[in-house]
GROMACS .gro file of C-alpha atoms in nm:
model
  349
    1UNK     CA    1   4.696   3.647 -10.636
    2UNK     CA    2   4.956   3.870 -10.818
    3UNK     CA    3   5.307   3.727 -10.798
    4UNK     CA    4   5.563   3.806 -10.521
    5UNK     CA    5   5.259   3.939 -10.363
    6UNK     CA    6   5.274   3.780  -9.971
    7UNK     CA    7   4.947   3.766  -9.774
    8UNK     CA    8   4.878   4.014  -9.421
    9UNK     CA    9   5.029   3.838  -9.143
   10UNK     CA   10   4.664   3.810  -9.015
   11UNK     CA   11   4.527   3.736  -9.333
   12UNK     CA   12   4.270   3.432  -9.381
   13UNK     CA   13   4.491   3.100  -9.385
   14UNK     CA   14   4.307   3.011  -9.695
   15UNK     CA   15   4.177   3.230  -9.989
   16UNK     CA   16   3.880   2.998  -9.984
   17UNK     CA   17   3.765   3.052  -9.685
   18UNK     CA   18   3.568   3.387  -9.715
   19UNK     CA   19   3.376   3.209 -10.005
   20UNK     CA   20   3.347   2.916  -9.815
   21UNK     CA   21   3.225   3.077  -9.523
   22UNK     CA   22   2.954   3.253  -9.797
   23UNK     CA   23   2.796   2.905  -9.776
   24UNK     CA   24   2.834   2.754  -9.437
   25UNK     CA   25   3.143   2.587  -9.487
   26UNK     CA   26   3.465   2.593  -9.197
   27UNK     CA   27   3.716   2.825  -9.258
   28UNK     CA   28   3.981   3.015  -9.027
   29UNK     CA   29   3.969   2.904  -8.677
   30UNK     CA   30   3.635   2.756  -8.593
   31UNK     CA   31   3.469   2.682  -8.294
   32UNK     CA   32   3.601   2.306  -8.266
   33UNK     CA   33   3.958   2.475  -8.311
   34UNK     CA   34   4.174   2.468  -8.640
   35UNK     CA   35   3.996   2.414  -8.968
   36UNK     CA   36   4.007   2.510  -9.358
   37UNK     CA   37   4.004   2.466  -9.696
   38UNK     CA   38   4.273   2.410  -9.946
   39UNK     CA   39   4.379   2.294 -10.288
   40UNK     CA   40   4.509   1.959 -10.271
   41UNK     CA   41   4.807   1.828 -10.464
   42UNK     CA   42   5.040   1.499 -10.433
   43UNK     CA   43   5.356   1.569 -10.234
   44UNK     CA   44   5.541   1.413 -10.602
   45UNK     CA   45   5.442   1.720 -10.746
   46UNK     CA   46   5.630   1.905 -10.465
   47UNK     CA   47   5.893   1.633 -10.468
   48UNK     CA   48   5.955   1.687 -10.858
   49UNK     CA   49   6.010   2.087 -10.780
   50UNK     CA   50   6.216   2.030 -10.464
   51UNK     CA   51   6.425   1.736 -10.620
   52UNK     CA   52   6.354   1.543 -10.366
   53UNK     CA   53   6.290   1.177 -10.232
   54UNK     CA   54   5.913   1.128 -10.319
   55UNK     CA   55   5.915   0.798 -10.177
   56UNK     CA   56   5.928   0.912  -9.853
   57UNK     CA   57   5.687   1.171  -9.873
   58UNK     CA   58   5.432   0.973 -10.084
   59UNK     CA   59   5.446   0.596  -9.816
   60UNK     CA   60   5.339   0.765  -9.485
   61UNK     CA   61   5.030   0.966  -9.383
   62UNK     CA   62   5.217   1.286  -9.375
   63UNK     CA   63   5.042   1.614  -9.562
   64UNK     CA   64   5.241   1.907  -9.606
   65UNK     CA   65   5.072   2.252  -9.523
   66UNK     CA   66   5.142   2.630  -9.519
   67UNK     CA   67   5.354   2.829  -9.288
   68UNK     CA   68   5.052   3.049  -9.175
   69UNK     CA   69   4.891   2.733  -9.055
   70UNK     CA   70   5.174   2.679  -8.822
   71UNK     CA   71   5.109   2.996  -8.672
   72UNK     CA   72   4.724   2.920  -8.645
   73UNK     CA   73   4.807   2.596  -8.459
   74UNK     CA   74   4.995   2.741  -8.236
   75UNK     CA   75   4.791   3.058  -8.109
   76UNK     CA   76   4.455   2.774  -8.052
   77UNK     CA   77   4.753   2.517  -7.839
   78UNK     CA   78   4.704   2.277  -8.046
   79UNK     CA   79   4.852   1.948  -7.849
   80UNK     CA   80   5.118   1.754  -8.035
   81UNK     CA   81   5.143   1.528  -8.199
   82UNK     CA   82   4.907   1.745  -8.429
   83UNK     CA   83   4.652   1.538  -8.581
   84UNK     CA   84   4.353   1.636  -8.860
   85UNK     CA   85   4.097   1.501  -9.030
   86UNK     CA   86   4.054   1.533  -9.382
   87UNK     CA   87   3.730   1.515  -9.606
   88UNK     CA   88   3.602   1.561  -9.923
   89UNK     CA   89   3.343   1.820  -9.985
   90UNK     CA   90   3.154   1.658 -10.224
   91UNK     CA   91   3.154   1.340 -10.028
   92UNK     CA   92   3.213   1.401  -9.700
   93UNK     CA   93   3.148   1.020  -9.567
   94UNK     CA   94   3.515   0.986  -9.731
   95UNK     CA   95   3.723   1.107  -9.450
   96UNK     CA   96   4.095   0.983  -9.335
   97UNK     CA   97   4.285   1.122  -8.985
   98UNK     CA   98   4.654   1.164  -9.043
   99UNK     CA   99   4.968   1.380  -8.944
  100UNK     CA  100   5.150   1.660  -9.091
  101UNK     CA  101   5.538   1.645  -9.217
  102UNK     CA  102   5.636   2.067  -9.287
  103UNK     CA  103   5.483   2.384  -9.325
  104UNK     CA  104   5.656   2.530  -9.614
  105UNK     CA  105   5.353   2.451  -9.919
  106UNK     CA  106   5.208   2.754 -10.096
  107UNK     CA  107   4.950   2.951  -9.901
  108UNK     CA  108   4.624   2.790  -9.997
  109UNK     CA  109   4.769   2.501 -10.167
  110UNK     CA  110   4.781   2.122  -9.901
  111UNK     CA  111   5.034   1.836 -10.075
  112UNK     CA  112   4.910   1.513  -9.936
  113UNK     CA  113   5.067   1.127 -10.057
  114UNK     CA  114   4.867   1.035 -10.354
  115UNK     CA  115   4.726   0.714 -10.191
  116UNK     CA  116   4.519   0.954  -9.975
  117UNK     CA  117   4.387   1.163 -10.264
  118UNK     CA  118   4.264   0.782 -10.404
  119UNK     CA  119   4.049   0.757 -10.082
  120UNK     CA  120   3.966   1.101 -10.069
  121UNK     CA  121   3.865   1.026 -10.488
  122UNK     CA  122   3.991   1.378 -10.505
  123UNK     CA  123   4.225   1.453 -10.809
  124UNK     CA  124   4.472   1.750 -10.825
  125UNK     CA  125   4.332   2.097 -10.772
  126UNK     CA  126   4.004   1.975 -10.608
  127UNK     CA  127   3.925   2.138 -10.265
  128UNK     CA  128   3.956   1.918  -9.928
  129UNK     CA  129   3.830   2.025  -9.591
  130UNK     CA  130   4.072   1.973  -9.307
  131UNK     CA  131   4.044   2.017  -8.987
  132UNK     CA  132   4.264   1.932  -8.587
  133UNK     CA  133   4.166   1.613  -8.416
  134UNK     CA  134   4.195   1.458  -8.120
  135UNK     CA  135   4.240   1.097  -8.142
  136UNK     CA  136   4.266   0.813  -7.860
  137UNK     CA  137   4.570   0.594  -7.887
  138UNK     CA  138   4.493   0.253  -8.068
  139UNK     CA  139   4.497  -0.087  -7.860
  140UNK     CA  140   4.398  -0.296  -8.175
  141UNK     CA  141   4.408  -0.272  -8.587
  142UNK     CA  142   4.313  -0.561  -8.829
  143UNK     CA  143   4.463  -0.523  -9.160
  144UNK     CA  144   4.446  -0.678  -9.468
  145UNK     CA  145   4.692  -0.691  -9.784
  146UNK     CA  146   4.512  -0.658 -10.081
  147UNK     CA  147   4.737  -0.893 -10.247
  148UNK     CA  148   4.852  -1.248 -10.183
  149UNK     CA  149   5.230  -1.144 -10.276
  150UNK     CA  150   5.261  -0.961  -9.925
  151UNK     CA  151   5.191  -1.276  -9.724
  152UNK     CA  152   5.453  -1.462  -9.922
  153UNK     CA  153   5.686  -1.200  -9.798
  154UNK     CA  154   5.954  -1.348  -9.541
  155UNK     CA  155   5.809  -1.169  -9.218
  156UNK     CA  156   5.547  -0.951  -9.312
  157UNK     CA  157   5.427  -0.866  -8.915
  158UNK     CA  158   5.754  -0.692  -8.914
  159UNK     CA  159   5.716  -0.536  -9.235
  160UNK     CA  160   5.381  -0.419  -9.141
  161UNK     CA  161   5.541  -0.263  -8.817
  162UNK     CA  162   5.853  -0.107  -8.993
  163UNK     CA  163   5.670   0.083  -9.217
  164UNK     CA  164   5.346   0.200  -9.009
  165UNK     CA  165   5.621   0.394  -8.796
  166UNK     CA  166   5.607   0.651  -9.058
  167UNK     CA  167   5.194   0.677  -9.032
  168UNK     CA  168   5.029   0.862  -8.730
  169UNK     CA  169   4.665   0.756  -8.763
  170UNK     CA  170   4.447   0.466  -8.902
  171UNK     CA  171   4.066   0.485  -8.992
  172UNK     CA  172   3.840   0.212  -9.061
  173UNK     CA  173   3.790   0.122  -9.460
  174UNK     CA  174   4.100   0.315  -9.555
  175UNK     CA  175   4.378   0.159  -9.802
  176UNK     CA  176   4.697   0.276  -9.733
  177UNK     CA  177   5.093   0.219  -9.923
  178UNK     CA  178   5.383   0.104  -9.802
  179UNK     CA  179   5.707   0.027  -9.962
  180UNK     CA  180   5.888  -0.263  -9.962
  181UNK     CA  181   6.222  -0.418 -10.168
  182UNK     CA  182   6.080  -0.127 -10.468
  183UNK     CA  183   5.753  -0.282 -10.477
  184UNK     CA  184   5.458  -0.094 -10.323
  185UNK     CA  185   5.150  -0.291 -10.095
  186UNK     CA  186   4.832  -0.199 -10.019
  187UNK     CA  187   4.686  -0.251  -9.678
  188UNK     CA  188   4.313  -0.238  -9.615
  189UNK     CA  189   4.218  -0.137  -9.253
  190UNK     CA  190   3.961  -0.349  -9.139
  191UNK     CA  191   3.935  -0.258  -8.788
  192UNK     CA  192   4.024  -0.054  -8.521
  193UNK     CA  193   4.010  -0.005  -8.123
  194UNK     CA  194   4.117   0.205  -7.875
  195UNK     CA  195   4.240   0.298  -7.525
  196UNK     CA  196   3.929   0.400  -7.348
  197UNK     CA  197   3.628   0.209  -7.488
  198UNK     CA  198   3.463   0.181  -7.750
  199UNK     CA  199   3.367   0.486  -8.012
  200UNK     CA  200   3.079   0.659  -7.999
  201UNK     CA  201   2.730   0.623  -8.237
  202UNK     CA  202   2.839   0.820  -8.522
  203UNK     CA  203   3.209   0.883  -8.382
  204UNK     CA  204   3.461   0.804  -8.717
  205UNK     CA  205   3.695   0.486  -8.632
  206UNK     CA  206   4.007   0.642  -8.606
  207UNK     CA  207   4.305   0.606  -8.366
  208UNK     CA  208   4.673   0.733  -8.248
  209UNK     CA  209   4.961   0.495  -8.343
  210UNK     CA  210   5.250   0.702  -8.211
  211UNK     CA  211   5.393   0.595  -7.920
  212UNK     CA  212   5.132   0.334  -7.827
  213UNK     CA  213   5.148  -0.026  -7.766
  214UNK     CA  214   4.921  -0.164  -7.997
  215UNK     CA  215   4.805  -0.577  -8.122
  216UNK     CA  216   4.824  -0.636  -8.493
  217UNK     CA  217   4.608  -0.887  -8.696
  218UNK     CA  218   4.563  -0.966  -9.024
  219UNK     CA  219   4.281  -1.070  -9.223
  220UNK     CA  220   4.304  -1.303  -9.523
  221UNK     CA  221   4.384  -1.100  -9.826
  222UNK     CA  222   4.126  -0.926 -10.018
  223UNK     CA  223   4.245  -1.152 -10.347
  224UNK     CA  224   4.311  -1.502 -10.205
  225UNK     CA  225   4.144  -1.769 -10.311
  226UNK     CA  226   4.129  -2.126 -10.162
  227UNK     CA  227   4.350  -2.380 -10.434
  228UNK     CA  228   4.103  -2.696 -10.527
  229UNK     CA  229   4.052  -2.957 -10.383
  230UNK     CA  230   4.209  -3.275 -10.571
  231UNK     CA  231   3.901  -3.534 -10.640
  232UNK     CA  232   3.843  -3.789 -10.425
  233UNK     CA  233   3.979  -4.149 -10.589
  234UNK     CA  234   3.684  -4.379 -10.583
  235UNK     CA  235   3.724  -4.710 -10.398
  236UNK     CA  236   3.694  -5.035 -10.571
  237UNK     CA  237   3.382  -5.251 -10.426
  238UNK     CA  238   3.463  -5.456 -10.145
  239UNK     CA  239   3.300  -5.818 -10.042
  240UNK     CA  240   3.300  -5.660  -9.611
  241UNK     CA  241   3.084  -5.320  -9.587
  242UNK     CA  242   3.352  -5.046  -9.518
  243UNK     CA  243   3.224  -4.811  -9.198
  244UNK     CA  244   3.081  -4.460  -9.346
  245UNK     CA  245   3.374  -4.223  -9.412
  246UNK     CA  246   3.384  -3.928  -9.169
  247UNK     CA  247   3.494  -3.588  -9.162
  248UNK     CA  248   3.858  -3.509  -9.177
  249UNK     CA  249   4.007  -3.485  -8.827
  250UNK     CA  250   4.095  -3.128  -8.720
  251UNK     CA  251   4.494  -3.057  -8.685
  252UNK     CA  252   4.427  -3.037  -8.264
  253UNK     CA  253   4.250  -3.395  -8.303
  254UNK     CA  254   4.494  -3.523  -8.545
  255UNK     CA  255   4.768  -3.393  -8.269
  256UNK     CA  256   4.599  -3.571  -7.961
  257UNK     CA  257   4.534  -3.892  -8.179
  258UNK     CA  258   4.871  -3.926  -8.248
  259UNK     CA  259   4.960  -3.909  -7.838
  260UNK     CA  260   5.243  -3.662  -7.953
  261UNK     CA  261   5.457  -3.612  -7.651
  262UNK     CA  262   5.653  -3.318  -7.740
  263UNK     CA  263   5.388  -3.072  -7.741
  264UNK     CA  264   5.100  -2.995  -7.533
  265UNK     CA  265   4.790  -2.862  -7.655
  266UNK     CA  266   4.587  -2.541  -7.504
  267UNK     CA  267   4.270  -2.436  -7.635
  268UNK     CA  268   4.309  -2.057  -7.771
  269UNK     CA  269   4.551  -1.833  -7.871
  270UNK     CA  270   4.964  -1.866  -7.712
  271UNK     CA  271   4.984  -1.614  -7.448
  272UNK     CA  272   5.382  -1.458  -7.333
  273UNK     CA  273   5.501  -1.269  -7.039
  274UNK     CA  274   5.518  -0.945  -7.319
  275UNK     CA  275   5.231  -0.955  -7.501
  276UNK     CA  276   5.345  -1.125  -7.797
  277UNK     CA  277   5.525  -0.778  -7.926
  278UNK     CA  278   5.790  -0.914  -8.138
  279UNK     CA  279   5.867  -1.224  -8.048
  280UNK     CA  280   5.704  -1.502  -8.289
  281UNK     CA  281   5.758  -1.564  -8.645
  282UNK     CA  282   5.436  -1.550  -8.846
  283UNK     CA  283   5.415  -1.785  -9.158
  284UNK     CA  284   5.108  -1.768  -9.339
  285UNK     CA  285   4.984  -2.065  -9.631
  286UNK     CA  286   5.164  -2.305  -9.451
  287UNK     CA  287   5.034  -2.650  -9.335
  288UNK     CA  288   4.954  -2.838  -9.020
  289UNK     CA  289   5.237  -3.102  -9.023
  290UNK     CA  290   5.436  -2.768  -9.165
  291UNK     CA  291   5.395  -2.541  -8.872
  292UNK     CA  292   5.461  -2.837  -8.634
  293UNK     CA  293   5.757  -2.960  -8.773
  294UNK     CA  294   5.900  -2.634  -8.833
  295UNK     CA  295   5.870  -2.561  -8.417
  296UNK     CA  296   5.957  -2.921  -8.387
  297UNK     CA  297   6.311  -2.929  -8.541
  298UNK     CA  298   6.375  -2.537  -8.430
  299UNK     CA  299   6.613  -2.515  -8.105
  300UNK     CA  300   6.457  -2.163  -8.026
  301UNK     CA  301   6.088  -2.252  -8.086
  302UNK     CA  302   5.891  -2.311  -7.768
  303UNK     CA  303   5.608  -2.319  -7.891
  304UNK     CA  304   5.359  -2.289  -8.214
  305UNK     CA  305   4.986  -2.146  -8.287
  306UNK     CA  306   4.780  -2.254  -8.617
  307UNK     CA  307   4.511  -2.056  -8.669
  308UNK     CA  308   4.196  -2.098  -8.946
  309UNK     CA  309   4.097  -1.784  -9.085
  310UNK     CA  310   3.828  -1.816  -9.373
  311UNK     CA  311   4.020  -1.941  -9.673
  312UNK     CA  312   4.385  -1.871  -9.513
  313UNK     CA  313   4.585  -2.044  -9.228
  314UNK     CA  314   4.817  -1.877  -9.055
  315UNK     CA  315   5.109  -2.042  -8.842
  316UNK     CA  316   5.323  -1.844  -8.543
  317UNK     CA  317   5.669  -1.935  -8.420
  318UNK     CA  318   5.718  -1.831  -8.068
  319UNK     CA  319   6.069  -1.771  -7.901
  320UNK     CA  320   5.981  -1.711  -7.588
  321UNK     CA  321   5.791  -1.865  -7.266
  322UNK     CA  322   5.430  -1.941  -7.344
  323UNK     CA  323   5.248  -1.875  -7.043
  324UNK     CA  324   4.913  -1.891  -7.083
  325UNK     CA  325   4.611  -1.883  -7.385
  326UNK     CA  326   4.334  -1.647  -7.441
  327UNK     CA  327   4.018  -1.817  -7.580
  328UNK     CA  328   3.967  -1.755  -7.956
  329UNK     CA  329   3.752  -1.969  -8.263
  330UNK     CA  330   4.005  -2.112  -8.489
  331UNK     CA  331   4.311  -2.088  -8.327
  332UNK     CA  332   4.536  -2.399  -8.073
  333UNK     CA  333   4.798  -2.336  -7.896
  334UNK     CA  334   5.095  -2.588  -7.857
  335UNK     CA  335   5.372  -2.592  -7.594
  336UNK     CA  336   5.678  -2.784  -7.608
  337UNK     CA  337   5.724  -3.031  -7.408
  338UNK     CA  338   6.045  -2.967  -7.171
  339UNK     CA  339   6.297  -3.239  -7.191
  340UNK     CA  340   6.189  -3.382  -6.904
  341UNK     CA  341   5.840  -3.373  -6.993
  342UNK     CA  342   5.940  -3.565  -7.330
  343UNK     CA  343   6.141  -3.823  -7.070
  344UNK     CA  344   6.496  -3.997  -7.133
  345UNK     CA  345   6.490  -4.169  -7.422
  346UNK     CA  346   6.328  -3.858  -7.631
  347UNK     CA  347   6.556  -3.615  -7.753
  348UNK     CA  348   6.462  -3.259  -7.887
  349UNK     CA  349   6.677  -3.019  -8.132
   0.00000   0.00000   0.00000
């Protein structure tokens, strides 16, 4: 296209799209409403011209479009937020659902975070398909850090949560950024549900995070690995026969061995009046005797859950009224006792 040269007002949103429509392909408006084909770049690229803030273009799920899309969009009534899924031609089983940030990229042209154009395995200048979505609000999302150093973060639920306010969509198998203290993550989605039931034979896994109240889980990260076990010490011969060793007791057996009397074991996961949104600690790597002596000598603990996971243990702090438990492999639930429950001559922090 010559320069200074605008396109018709009514002009195909992409200069693709008669070609594309030569061989099948979706262009213009579709009979599933909005779709098209562009050039992809990374929204640095449009950072580096703009001289702006690439970091918070590039850690979000926001693409960046042209203006005549906007005008598309809104003659179909397309319902906000707008959502689209985006696939590469040449492979279209790599697909990702996300948002869009502004309408101001060059006609033809779509700048999209460069961690999306990794899962895409599109590089600059190859040709996407995108196209509007309708997606069902998520109730669940398993993720997974693909390295150990974001578990050893302080509070990395919290983290997690932060930073997914600037996404609009998860799909199953996609690896997504984040930023955090100038060091970037990545975060493997491992599953999803939604509000509604399940997802159809065939349907893509994707979901709505705006606005929605959703339960977060991690799975162990995709590079930890379980430390060795020190050797056993062998035991000198004896004159008595010793009884056959047995397997190590399990941290609820070890609890109920012991008689403790300031906490009272339920079988499952800690339950609260508000769904567990926000108000626990989560520790992950720690110990047994850790977890329970950390909610032990804590004024505002009332509680603790240790969970097994694979190789990883994870331990949560709850602050507020544990109220019931919710049946789930691996995981024990311990209430503190009350003060009277402990009697007088106990005395908790």
């Amino acid at each position: 296209r010559p320069a200074g040269r605008r396109p018709a007002r009514r002009a195909p949103l992409c200069p693709f799209s008669p070609l594309l429509s030569m061989f099948g392909l979706p262009g213009g408006f579709g009979s599933r409403g909005f779709q098209d084909s562009f050039r992809c770049h990374s929204v640095s690229l449009l950072a580096a011209e703009q001289q702006r803030d690439a970091s918070r273009l590039e850690y979000s799920d926001k693409i960046i479009l042209p203006p005549s899309c906007l005008e598309k969009l809104a003659q179909l009534e397309i319902q906000y937020p707008m959502m689209f899924q985006i696939a590469n031609p040449r492979a279209m089983e790599r697909k990702l659902h996300c948002g869009v940030l502004e309408f101001i990229a060059q006609e033809g042209m779509a700048y999209l975070p460069y961690w999306m154009m990794e899962n895409l395995r599109v590089s600059e200048g190859d040709i996407i398909q995108l196209r509007s979505v309708n997606l069902n609000k998520g109730s669940y999302v398993k993720l997974q850090p693909q390295l150990t150093d974001f578990i050893k973060i302080s509070n990395p639920k919290v983290v997690l949560e932060q930073s997914l306010r600037n996404f609009s969509a998860l799909t199953k198998g996609q690896t997504f950024r984040i930023l955090y203290n100038k060091k970037k993550y990545d975060i493997g989605v491992v599953e999803v549900k939604r509000h509604g039931g399940d997802f159809a034979p065939g349907q893509p896994q994707a979901v709505c995070i705006i606005e929605t109240d959703m339960q977060l889980d991690f799975e162990a990260p995709a590079d930890y690995v379980e430390p060795p076990r020190p050797a056993k010490t062998p035991t000198p011969p004896s004159a008595s026969p010793s009884p056959p060793p047995s397997a190590s007791p399990s941290p609820a057996a070890a609890a109920a061995a012991a008689h403790d009397p300031s906490f009272q074991l339920l079988s499952g996961v800690c339950r609260t009046d508000d769904k567990n949104k926000g108000n626990f600690d989560e520790l992950w790597g720690k110990s047994y005797p850790e977890c329970h002596d950390m909610c032990l000598f804590s004024r505002g603990c009332t509680g603790f859950e240790y969970t097994v996971k694979g190789k990883a243990s994870r331990c949560k702090l709850f602050k507020g009224p544990i109220l019931s438990t919710l049946p789930v492999g691996g995981a024990s639930c311990y209430k503190k006792a009350s003060k009277t429950e402990l009697g007088p001559h106990k005395k908790r922090l």
